[in-house]
mmCIF file of C-alpha atoms in Angstrom:
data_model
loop_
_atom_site.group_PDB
_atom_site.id
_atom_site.type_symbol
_atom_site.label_atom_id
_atom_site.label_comp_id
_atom_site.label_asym_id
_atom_site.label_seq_id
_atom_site.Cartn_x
_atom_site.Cartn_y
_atom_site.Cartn_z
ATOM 1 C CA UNK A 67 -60.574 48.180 23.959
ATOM 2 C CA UNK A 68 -62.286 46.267 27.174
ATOM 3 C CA UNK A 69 -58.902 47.525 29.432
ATOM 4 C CA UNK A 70 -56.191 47.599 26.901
ATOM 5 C CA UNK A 71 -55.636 51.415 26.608
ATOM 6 C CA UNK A 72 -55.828 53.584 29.422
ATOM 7 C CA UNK A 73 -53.889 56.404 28.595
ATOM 8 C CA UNK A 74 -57.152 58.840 28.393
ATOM 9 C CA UNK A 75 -57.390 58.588 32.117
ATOM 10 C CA UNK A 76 -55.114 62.015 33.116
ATOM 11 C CA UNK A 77 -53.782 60.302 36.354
ATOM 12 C CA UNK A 78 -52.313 57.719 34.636
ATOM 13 C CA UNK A 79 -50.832 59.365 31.945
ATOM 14 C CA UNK A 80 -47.959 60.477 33.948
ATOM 15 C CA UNK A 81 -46.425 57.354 35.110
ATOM 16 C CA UNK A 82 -48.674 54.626 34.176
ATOM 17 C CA UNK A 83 -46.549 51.426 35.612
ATOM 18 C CA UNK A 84 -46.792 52.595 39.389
ATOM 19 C CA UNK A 85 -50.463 52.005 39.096
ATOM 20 C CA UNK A 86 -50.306 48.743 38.185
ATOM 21 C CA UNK A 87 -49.806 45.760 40.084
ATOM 22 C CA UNK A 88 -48.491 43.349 37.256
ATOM 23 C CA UNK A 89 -48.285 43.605 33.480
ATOM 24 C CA UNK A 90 -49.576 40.196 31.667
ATOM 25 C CA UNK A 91 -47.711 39.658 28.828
ATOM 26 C CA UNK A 92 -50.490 40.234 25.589
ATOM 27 C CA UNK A 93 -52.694 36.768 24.969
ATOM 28 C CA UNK A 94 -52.134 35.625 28.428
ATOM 29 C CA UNK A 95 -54.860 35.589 30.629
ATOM 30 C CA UNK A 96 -53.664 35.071 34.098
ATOM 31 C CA UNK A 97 -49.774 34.944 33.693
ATOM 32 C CA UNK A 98 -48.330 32.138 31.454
ATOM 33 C CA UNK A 99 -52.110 30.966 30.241
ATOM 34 C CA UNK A 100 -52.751 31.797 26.728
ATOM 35 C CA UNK A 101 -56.266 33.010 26.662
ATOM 36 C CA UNK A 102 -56.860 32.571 22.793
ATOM 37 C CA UNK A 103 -57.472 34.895 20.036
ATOM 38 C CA UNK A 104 -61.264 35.296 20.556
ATOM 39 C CA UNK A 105 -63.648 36.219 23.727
ATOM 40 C CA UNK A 106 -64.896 32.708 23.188
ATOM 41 C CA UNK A 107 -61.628 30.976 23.431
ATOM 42 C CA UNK A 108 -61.085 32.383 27.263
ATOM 43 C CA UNK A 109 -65.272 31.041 27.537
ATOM 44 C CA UNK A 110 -63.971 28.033 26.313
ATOM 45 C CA UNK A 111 -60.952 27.411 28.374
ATOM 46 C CA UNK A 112 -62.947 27.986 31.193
ATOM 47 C CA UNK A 113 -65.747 25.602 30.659
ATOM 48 C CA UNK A 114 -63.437 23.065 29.769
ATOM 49 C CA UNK A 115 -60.860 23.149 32.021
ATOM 50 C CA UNK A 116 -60.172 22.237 35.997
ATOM 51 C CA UNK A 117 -61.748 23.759 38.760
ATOM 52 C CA UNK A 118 -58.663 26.265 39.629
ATOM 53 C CA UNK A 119 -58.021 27.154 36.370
ATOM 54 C CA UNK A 120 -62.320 27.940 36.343
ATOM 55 C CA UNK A 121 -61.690 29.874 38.991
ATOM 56 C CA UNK A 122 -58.609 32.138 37.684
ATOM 57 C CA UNK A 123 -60.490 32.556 34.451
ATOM 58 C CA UNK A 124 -64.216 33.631 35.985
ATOM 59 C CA UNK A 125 -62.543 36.874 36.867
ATOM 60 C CA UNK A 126 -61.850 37.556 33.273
ATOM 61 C CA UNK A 127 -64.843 36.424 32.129
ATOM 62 C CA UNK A 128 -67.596 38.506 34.495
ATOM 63 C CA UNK A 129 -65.520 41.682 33.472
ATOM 64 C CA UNK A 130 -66.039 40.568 29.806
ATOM 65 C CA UNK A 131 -69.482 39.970 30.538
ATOM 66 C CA UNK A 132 -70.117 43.456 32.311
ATOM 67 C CA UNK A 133 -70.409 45.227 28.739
ATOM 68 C CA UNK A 134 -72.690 42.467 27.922
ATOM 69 C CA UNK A 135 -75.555 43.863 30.719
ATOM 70 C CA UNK A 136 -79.074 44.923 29.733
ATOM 71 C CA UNK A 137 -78.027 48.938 31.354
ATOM 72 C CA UNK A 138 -74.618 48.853 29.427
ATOM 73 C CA UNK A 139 -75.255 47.092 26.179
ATOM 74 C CA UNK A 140 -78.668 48.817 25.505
ATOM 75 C CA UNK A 141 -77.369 52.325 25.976
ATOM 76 C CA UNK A 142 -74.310 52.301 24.052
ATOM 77 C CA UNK A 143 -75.652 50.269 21.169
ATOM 78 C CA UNK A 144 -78.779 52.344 21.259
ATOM 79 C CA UNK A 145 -76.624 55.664 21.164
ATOM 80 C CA UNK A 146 -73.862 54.590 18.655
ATOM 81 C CA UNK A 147 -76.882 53.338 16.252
ATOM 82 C CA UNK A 148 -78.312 56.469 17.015
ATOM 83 C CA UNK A 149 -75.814 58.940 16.023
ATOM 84 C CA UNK A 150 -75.400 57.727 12.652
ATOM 85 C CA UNK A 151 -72.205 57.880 12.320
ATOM 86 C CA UNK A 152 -71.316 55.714 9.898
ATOM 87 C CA UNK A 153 -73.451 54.859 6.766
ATOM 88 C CA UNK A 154 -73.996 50.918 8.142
ATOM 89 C CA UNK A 155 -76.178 52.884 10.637
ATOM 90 C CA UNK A 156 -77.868 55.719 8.045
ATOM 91 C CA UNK A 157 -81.549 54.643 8.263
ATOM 92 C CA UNK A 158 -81.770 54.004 12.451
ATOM 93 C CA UNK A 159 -84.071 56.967 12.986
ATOM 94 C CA UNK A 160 -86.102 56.612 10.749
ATOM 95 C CA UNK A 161 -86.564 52.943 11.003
ATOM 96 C CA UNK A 162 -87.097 53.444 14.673
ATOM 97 C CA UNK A 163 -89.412 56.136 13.809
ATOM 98 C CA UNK A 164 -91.734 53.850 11.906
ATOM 99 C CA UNK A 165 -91.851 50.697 14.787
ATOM 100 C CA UNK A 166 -92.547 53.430 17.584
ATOM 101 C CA UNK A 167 -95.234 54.759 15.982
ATOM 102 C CA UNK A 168 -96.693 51.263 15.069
ATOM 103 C CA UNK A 169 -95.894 50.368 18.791
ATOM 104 C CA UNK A 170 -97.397 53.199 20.419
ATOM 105 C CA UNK A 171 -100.556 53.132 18.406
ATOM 106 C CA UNK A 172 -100.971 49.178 19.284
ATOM 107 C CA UNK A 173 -99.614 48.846 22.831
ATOM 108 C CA UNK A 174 -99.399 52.113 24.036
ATOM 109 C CA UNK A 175 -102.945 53.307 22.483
ATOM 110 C CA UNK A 176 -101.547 56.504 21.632
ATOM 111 C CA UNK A 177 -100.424 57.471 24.569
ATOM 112 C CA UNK A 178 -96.580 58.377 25.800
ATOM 113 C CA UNK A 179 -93.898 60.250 24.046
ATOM 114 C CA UNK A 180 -94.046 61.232 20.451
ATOM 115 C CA UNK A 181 -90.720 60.123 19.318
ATOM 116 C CA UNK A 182 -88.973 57.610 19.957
ATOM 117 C CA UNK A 183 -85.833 59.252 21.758
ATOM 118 C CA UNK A 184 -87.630 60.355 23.885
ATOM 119 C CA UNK A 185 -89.440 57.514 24.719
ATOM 120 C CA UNK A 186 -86.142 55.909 25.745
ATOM 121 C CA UNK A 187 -84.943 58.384 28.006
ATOM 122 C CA UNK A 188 -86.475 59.575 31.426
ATOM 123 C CA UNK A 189 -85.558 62.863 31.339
ATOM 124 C CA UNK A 190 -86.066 65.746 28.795
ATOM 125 C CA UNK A 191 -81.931 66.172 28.489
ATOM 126 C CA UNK A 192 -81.525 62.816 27.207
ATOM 127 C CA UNK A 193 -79.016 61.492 29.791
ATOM 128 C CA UNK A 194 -81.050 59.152 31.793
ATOM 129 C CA UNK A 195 -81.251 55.592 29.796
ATOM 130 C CA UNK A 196 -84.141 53.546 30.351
ATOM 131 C CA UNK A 197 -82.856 50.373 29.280
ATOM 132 C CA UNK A 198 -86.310 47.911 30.091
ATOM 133 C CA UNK A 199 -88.347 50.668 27.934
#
């Protein structure tokens, strides 16, 4: 949703609007530019555009970018792969299963965690995310 619903945060459920400085109008990315249909047609805009217009959409762009970040993308893709969820992702485990233990035989020489879960996480409740391991 990357901003578009916030009605799961309980403060803002009451009266939403009085929170908010402006509303831009969908598409538009600042007021009265039309920021495409795709992330890459506000990446686009920006690279080829003037410098204030740069400038108005870098904002835009590093927030876009923040889900992009080695400690955010890792984690969440790691974690919705994980769960299984969906049948695209029925196999994860035990394809993960199979490269850790090929991984920690050759690079780790048998040493470290067993599985690979918990090789991921530094702590034994699985809430710490090591996203470089």
């Amino acid at each position: 949703y990357f901003g578009v619903k916030f009605e799961g945060v309980k403060p803002l459920q009451a009266e939403p609007r009085t929170f908010l400085r402006q509303t831009v109008p969908l598409g538009q990315l600042p007021v009265g530019q039309h920021a495409g249909r795709y992330p890459k047609d506000l990446g686009e805009a920006a690279v080829g555009s003037d410098k204030r217009r740069r400038r108005q959409l870098s904002v835009y762009c590093d927030r876009y970018a923040h889900f992009f970040r080695r400690e955010f993308f890792v984690q969440k893709a790691f974690e919705a792969l994980n769960a299984e969820h969906t049948p695209e992702h029925s196999g994860f485990r035990h394809s993960c299963a199979t490269l850790y233990a090929a991984y920690r035989g050759a690079v780790l020489r048998g040493s470290g965690p067993e599985e690979f879960a918990e090789y991921c996480y530094r702590d034994e409740h699985f809430t710490e995310f090591d996203a470089a391991a």
